[in-house]
mmCIF file of N, CA and C in Angstrom:
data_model
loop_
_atom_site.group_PDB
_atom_site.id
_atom_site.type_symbol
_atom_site.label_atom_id
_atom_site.label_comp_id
_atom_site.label_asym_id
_atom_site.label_seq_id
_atom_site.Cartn_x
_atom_site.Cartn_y
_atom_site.Cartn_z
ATOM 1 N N UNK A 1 41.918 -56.454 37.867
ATOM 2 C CA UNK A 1 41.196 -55.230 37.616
ATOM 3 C C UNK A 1 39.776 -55.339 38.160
ATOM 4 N N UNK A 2 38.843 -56.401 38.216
ATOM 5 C CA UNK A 2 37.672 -56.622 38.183
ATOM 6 C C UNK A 2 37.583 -56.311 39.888
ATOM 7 N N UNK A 3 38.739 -56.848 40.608
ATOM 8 C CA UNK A 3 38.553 -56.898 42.102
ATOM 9 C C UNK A 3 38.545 -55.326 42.546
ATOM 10 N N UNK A 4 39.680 -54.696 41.882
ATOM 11 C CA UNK A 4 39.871 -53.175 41.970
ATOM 12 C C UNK A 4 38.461 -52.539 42.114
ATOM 13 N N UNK A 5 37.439 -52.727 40.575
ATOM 14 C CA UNK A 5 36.411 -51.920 40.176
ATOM 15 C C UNK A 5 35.285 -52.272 41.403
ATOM 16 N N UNK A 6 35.366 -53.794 42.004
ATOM 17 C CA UNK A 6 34.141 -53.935 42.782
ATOM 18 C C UNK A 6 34.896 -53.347 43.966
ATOM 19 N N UNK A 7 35.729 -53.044 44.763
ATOM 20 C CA UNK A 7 36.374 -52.693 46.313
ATOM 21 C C UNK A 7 36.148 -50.874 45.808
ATOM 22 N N UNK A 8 36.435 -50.657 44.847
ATOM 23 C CA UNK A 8 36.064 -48.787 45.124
ATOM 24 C C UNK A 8 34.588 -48.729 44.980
ATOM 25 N N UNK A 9 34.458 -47.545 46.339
ATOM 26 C CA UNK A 9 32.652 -47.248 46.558
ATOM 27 C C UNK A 9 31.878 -46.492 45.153
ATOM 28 N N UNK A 10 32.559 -45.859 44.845
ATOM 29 C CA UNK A 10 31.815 -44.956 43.307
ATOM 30 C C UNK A 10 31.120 -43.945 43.403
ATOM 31 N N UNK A 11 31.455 -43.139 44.448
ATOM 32 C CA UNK A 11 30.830 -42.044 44.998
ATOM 33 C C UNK A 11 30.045 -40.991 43.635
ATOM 34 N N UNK A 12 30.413 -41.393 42.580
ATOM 35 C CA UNK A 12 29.939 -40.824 41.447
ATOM 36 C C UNK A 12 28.772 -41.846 40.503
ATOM 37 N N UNK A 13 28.643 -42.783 41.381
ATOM 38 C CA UNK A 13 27.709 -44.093 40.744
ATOM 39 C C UNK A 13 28.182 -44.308 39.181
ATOM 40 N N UNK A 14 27.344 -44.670 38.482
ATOM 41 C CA UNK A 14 27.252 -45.099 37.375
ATOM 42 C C UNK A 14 28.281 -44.136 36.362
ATOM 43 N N UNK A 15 27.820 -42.869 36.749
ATOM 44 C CA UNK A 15 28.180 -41.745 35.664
ATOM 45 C C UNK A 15 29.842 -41.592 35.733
ATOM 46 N N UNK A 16 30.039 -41.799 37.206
ATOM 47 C CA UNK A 16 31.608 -42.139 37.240
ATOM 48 C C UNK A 16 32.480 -43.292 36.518
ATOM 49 N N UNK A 17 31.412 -44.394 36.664
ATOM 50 C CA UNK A 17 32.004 -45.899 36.059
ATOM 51 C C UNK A 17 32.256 -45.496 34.544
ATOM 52 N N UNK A 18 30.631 -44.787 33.827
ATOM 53 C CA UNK A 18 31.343 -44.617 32.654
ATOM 54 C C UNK A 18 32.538 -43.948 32.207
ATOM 55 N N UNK A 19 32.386 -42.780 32.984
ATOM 56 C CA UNK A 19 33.505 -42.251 32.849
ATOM 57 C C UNK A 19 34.861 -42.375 32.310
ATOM 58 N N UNK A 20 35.395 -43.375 33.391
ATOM 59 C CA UNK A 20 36.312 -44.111 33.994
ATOM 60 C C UNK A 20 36.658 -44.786 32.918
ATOM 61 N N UNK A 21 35.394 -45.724 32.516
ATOM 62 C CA UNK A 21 35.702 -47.085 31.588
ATOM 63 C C UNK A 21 36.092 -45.683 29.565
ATOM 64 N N UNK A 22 34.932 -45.112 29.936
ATOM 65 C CA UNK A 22 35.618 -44.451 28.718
ATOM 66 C C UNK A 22 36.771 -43.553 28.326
ATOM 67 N N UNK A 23 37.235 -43.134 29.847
ATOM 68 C CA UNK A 23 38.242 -42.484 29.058
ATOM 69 C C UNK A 23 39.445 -43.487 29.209
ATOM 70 N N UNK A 24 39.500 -44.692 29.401
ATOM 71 C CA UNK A 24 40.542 -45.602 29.167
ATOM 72 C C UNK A 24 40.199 -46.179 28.133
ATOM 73 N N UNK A 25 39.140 -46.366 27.377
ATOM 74 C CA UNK A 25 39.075 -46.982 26.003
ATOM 75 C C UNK A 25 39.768 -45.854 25.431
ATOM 76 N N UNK A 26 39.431 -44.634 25.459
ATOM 77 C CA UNK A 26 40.060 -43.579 24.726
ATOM 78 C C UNK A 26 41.450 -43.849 24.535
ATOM 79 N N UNK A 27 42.230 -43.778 25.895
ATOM 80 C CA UNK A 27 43.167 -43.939 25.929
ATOM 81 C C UNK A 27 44.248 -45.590 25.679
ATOM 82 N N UNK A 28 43.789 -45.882 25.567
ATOM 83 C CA UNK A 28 43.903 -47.523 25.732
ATOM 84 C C UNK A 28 44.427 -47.480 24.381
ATOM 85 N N UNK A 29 45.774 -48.135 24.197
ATOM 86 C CA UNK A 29 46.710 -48.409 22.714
ATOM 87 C C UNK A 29 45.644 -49.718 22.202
ATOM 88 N N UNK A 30 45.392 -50.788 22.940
ATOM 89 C CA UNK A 30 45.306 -52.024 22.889
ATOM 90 C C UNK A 30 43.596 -52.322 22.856
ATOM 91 N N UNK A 31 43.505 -53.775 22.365
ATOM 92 C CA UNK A 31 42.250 -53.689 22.486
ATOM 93 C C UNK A 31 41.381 -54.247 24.158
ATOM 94 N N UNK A 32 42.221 -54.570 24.877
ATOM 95 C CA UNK A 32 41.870 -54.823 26.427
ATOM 96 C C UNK A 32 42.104 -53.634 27.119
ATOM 97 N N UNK A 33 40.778 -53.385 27.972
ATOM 98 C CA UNK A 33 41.614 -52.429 28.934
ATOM 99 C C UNK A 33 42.243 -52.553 30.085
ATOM 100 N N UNK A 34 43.740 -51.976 30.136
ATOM 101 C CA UNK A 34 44.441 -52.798 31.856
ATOM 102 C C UNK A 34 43.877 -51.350 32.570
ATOM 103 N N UNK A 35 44.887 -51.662 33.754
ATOM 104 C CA UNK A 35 45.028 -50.710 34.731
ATOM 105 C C UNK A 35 45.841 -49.459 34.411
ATOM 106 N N UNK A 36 46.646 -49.394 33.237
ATOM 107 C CA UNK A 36 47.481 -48.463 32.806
ATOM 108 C C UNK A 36 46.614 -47.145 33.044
ATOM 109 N N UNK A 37 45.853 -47.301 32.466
ATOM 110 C CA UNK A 37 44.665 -45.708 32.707
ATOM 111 C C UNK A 37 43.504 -45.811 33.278
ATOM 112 N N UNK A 38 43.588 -46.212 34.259
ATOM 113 C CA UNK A 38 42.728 -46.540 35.821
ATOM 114 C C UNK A 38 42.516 -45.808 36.430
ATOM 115 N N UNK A 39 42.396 -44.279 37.005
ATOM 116 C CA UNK A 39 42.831 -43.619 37.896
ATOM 117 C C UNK A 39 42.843 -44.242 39.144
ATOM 118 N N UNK A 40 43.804 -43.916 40.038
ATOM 119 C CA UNK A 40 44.763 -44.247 41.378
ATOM 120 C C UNK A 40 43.565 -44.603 42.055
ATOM 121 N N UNK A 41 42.610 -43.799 42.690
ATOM 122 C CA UNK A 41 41.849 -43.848 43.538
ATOM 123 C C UNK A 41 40.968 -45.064 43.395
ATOM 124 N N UNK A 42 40.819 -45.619 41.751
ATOM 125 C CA UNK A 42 39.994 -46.945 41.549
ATOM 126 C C UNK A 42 40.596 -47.974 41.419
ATOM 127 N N UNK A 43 41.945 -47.698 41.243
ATOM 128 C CA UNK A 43 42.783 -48.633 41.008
ATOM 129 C C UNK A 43 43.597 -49.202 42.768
ATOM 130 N N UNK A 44 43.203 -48.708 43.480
ATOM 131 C CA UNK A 44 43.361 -48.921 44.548
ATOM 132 C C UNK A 44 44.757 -48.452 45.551
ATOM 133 N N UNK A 45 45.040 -47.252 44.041
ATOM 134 C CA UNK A 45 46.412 -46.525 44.832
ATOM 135 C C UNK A 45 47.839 -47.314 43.629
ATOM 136 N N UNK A 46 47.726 -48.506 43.336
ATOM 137 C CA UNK A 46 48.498 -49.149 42.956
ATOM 138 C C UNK A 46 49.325 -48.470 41.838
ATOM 139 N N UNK A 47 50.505 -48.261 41.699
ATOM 140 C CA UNK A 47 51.540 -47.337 40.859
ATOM 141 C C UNK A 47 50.990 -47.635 39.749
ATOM 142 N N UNK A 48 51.080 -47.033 38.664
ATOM 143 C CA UNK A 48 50.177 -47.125 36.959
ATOM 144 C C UNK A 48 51.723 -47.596 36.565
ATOM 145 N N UNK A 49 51.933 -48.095 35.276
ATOM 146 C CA UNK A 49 52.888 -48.157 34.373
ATOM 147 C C UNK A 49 54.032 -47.314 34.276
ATOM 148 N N UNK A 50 53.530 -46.045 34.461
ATOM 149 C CA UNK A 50 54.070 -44.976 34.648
ATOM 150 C C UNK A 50 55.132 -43.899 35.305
ATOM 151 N N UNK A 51 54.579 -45.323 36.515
ATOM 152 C CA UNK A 51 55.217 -44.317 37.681
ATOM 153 C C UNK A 51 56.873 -44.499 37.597
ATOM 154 N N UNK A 52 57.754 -43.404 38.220
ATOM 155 C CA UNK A 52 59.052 -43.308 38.337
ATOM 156 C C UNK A 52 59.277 -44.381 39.267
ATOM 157 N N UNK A 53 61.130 -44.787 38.325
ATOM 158 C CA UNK A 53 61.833 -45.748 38.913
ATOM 159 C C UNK A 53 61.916 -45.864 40.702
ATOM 160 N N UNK A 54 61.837 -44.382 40.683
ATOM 161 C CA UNK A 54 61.802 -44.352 42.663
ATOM 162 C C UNK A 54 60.655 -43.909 43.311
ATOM 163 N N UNK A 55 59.728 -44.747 42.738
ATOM 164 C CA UNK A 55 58.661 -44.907 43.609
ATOM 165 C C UNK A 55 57.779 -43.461 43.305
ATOM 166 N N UNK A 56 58.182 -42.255 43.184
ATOM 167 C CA UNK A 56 57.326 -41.174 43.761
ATOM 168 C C UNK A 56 56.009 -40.938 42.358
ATOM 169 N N UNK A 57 56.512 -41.907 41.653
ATOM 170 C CA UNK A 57 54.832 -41.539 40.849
ATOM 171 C C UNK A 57 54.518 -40.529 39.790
ATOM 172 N N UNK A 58 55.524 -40.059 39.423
ATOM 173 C CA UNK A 58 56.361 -38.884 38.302
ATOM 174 C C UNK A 58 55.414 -38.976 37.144
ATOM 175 N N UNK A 59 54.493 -40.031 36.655
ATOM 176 C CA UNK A 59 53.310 -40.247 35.841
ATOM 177 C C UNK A 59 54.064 -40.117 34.417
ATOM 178 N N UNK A 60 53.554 -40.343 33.313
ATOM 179 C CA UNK A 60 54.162 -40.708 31.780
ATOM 180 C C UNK A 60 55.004 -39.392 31.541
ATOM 181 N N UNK A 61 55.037 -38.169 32.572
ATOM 182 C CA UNK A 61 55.681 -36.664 32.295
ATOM 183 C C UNK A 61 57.148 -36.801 32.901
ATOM 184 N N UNK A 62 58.154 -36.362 32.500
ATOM 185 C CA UNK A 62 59.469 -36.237 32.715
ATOM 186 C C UNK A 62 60.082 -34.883 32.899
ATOM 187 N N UNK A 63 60.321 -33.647 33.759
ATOM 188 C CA UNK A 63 60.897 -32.706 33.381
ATOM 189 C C UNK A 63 62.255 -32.869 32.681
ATOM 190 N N UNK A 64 61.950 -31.987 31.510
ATOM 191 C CA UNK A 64 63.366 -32.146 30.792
ATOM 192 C C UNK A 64 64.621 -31.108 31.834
ATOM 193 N N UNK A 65 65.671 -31.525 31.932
ATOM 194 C CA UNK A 65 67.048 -30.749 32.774
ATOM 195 C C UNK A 65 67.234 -29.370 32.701
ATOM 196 N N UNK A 66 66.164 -28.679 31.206
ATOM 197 C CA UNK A 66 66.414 -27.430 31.137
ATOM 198 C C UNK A 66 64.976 -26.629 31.191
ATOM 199 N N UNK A 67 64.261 -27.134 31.405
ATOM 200 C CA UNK A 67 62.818 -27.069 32.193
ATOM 201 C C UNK A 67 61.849 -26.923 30.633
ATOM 202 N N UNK A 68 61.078 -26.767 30.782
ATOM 203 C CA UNK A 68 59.759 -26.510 29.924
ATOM 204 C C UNK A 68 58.986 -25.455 29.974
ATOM 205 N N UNK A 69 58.099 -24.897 29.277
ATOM 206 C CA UNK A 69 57.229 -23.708 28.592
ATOM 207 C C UNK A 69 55.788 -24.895 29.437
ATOM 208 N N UNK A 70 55.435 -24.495 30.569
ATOM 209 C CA UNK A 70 54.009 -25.360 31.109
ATOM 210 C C UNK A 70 52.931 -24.322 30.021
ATOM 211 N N UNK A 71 52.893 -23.113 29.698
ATOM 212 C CA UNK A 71 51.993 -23.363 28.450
ATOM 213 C C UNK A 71 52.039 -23.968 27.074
ATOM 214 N N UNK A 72 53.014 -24.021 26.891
ATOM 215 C CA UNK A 72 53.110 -24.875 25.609
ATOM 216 C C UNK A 72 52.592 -26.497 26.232
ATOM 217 N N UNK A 73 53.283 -27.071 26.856
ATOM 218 C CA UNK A 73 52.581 -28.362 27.230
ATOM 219 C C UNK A 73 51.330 -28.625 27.369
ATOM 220 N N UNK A 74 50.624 -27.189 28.015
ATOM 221 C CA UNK A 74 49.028 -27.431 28.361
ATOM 222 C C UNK A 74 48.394 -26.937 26.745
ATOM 223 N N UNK A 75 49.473 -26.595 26.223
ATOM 224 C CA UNK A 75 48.346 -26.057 24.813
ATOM 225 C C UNK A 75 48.788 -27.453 23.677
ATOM 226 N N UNK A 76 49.873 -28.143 23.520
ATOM 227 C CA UNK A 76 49.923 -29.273 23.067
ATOM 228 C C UNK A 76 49.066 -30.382 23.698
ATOM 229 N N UNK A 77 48.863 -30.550 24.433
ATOM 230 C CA UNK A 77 47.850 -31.954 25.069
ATOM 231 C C UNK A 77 46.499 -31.218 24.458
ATOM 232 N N UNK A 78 46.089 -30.078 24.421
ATOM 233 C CA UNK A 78 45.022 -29.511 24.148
ATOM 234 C C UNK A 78 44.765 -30.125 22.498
ATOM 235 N N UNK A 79 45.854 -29.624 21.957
ATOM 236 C CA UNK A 79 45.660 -29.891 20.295
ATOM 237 C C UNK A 79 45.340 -31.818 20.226
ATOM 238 N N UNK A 80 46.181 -32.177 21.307
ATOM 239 C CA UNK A 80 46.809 -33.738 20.857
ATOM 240 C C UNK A 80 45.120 -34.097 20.921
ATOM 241 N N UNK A 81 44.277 -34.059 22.044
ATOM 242 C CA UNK A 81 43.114 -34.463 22.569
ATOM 243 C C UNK A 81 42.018 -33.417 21.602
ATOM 244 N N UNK A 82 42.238 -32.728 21.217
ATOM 245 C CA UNK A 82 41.023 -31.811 19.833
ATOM 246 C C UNK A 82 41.409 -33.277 18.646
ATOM 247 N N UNK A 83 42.891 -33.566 18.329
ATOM 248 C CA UNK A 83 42.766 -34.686 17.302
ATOM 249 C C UNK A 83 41.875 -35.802 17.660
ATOM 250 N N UNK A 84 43.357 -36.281 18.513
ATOM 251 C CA UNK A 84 42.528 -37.518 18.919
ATOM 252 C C UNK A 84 40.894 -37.894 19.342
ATOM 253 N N UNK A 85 39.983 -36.845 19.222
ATOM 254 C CA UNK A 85 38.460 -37.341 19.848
ATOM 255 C C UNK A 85 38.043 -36.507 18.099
ATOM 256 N N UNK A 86 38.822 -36.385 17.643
ATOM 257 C CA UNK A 86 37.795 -36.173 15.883
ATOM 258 C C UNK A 86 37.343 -34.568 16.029
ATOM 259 N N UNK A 87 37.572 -34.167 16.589
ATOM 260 C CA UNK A 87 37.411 -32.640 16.921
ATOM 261 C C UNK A 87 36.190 -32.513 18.055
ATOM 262 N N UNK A 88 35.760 -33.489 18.826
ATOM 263 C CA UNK A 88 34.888 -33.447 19.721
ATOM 264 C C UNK A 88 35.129 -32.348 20.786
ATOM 265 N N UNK A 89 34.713 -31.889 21.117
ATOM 266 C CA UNK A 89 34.936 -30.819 22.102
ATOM 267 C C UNK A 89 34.821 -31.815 23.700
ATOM 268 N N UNK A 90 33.665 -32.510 23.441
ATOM 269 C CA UNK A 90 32.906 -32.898 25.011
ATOM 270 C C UNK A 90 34.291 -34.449 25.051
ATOM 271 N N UNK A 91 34.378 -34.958 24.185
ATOM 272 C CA UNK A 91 35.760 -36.032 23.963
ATOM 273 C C UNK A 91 37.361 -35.720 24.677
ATOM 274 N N UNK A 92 37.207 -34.283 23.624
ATOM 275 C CA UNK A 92 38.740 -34.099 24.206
ATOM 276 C C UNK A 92 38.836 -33.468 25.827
ATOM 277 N N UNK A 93 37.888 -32.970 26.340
ATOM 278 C CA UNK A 93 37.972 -32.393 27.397
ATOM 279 C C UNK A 93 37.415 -33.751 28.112
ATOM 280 N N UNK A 94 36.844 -34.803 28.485
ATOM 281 C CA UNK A 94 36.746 -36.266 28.950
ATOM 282 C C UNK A 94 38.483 -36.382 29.238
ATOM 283 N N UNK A 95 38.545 -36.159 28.058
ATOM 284 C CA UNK A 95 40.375 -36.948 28.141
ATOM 285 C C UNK A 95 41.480 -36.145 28.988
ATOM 286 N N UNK A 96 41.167 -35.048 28.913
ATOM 287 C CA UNK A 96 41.902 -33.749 29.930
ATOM 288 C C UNK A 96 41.670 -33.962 30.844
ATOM 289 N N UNK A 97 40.375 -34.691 31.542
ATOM 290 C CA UNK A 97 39.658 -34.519 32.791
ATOM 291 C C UNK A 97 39.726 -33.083 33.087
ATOM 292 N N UNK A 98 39.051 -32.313 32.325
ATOM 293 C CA UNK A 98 38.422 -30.599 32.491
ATOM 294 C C UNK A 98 37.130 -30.788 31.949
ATOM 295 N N UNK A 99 35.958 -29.596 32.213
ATOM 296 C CA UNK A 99 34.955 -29.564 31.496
ATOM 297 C C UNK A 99 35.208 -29.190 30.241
ATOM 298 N N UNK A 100 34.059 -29.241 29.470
ATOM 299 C CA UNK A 100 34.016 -28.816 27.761
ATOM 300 C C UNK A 100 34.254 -27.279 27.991
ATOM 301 N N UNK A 101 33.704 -26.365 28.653
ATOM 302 C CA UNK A 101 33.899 -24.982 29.032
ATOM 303 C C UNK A 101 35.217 -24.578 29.566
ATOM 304 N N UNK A 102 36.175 -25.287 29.967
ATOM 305 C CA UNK A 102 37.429 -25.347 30.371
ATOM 306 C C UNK A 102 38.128 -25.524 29.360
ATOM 307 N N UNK A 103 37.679 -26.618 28.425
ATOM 308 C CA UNK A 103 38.514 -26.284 26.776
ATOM 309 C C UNK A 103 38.330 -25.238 26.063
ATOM 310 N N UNK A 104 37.048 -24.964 25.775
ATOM 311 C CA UNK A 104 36.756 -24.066 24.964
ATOM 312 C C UNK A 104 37.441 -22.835 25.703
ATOM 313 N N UNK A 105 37.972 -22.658 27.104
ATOM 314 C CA UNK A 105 38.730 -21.854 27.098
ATOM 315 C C UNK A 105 40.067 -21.373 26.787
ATOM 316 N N UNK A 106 41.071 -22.918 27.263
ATOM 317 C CA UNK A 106 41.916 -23.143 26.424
ATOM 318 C C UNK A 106 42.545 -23.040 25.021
ATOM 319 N N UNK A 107 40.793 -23.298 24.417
ATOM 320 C CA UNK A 107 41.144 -23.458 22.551
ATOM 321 C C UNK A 107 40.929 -21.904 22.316
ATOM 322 N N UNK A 108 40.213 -21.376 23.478
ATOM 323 C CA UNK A 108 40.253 -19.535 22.751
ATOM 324 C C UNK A 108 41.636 -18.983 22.917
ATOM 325 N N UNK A 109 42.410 -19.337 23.913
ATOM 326 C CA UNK A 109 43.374 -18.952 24.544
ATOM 327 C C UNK A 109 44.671 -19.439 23.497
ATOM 328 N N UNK A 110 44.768 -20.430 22.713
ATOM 329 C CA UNK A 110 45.306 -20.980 22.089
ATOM 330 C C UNK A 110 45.420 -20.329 20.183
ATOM 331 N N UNK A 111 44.160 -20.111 19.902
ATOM 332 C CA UNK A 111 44.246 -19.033 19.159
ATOM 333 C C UNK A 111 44.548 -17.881 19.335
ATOM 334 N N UNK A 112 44.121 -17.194 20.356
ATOM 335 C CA UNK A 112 44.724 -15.971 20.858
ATOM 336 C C UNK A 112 45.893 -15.777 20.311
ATOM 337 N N UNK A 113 46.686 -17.133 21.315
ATOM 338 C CA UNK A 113 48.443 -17.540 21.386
ATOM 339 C C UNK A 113 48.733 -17.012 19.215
ATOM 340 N N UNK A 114 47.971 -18.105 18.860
ATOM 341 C CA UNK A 114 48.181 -18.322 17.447
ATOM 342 C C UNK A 114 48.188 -16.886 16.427
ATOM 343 N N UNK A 115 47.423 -16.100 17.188
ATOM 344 C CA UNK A 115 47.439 -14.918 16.168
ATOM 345 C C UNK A 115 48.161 -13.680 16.733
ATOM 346 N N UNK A 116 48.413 -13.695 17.544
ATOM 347 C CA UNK A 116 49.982 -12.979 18.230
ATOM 348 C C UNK A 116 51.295 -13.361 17.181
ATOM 349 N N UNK A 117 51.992 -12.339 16.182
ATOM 350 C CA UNK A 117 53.303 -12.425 15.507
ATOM 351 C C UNK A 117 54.024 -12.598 16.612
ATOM 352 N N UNK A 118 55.315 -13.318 16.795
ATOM 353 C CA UNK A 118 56.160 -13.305 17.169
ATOM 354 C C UNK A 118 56.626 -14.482 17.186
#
């Protein structure tokens, strides 16, 4: 990992490194952080944990055979990441990789969803 972090340039300097390093503590089960939540580009391209059996990189997401509701998915990761950062706004949107203004659009959009009967 250490060789990874010094060979990428950091076109975002410092503010990127933190970035980087924090939203894998975020994410990070364990108390070390690997490469599992590295992004590609720092990690030097190298497949994450994640990637599909045939190579193409399919990431921890699976389409199920009878497809999925992509708003429900984008409004569940929304809720999962409002928990997981303690209700942080500027946390859970770190973890989305969106701005805080990109959630807060989401989370309006999500109530919206919520107060619609049906």
């Amino acid at each position: 990992m250490a060789k990874a972090f010094r060979q990428y340039d950091w076109p975002g300097n410092v503010r990127e490194l933190r970035n980087v390093i924090e939203r894998a503590m975020i994410l990070e089960d364990d108390d070390v952080i690997s490469m599992k939540y590295i992004p590609r580009p720092v990690s030097g391209g190298a497949p994450s944990d994640h990637a599909s059996p045939d190579g193409h990189g399919a990431g921890p997401f699976h389409l199920p055979p009878g497809g999925v509701s992509l708003d429900e998915v984008e409004m569940s990761l929304v809720r999962q990441a409002i928990e997981r950062s303690g209700g942080n706004q500027t946390k859970a949107a770190e973890m989305l990789g969106i701005s805080r203004d990109q959630l807060r659009y989401r989370l309006k959009k999500l109530e919206e969803t919520a107060a619609v009967p049906g």
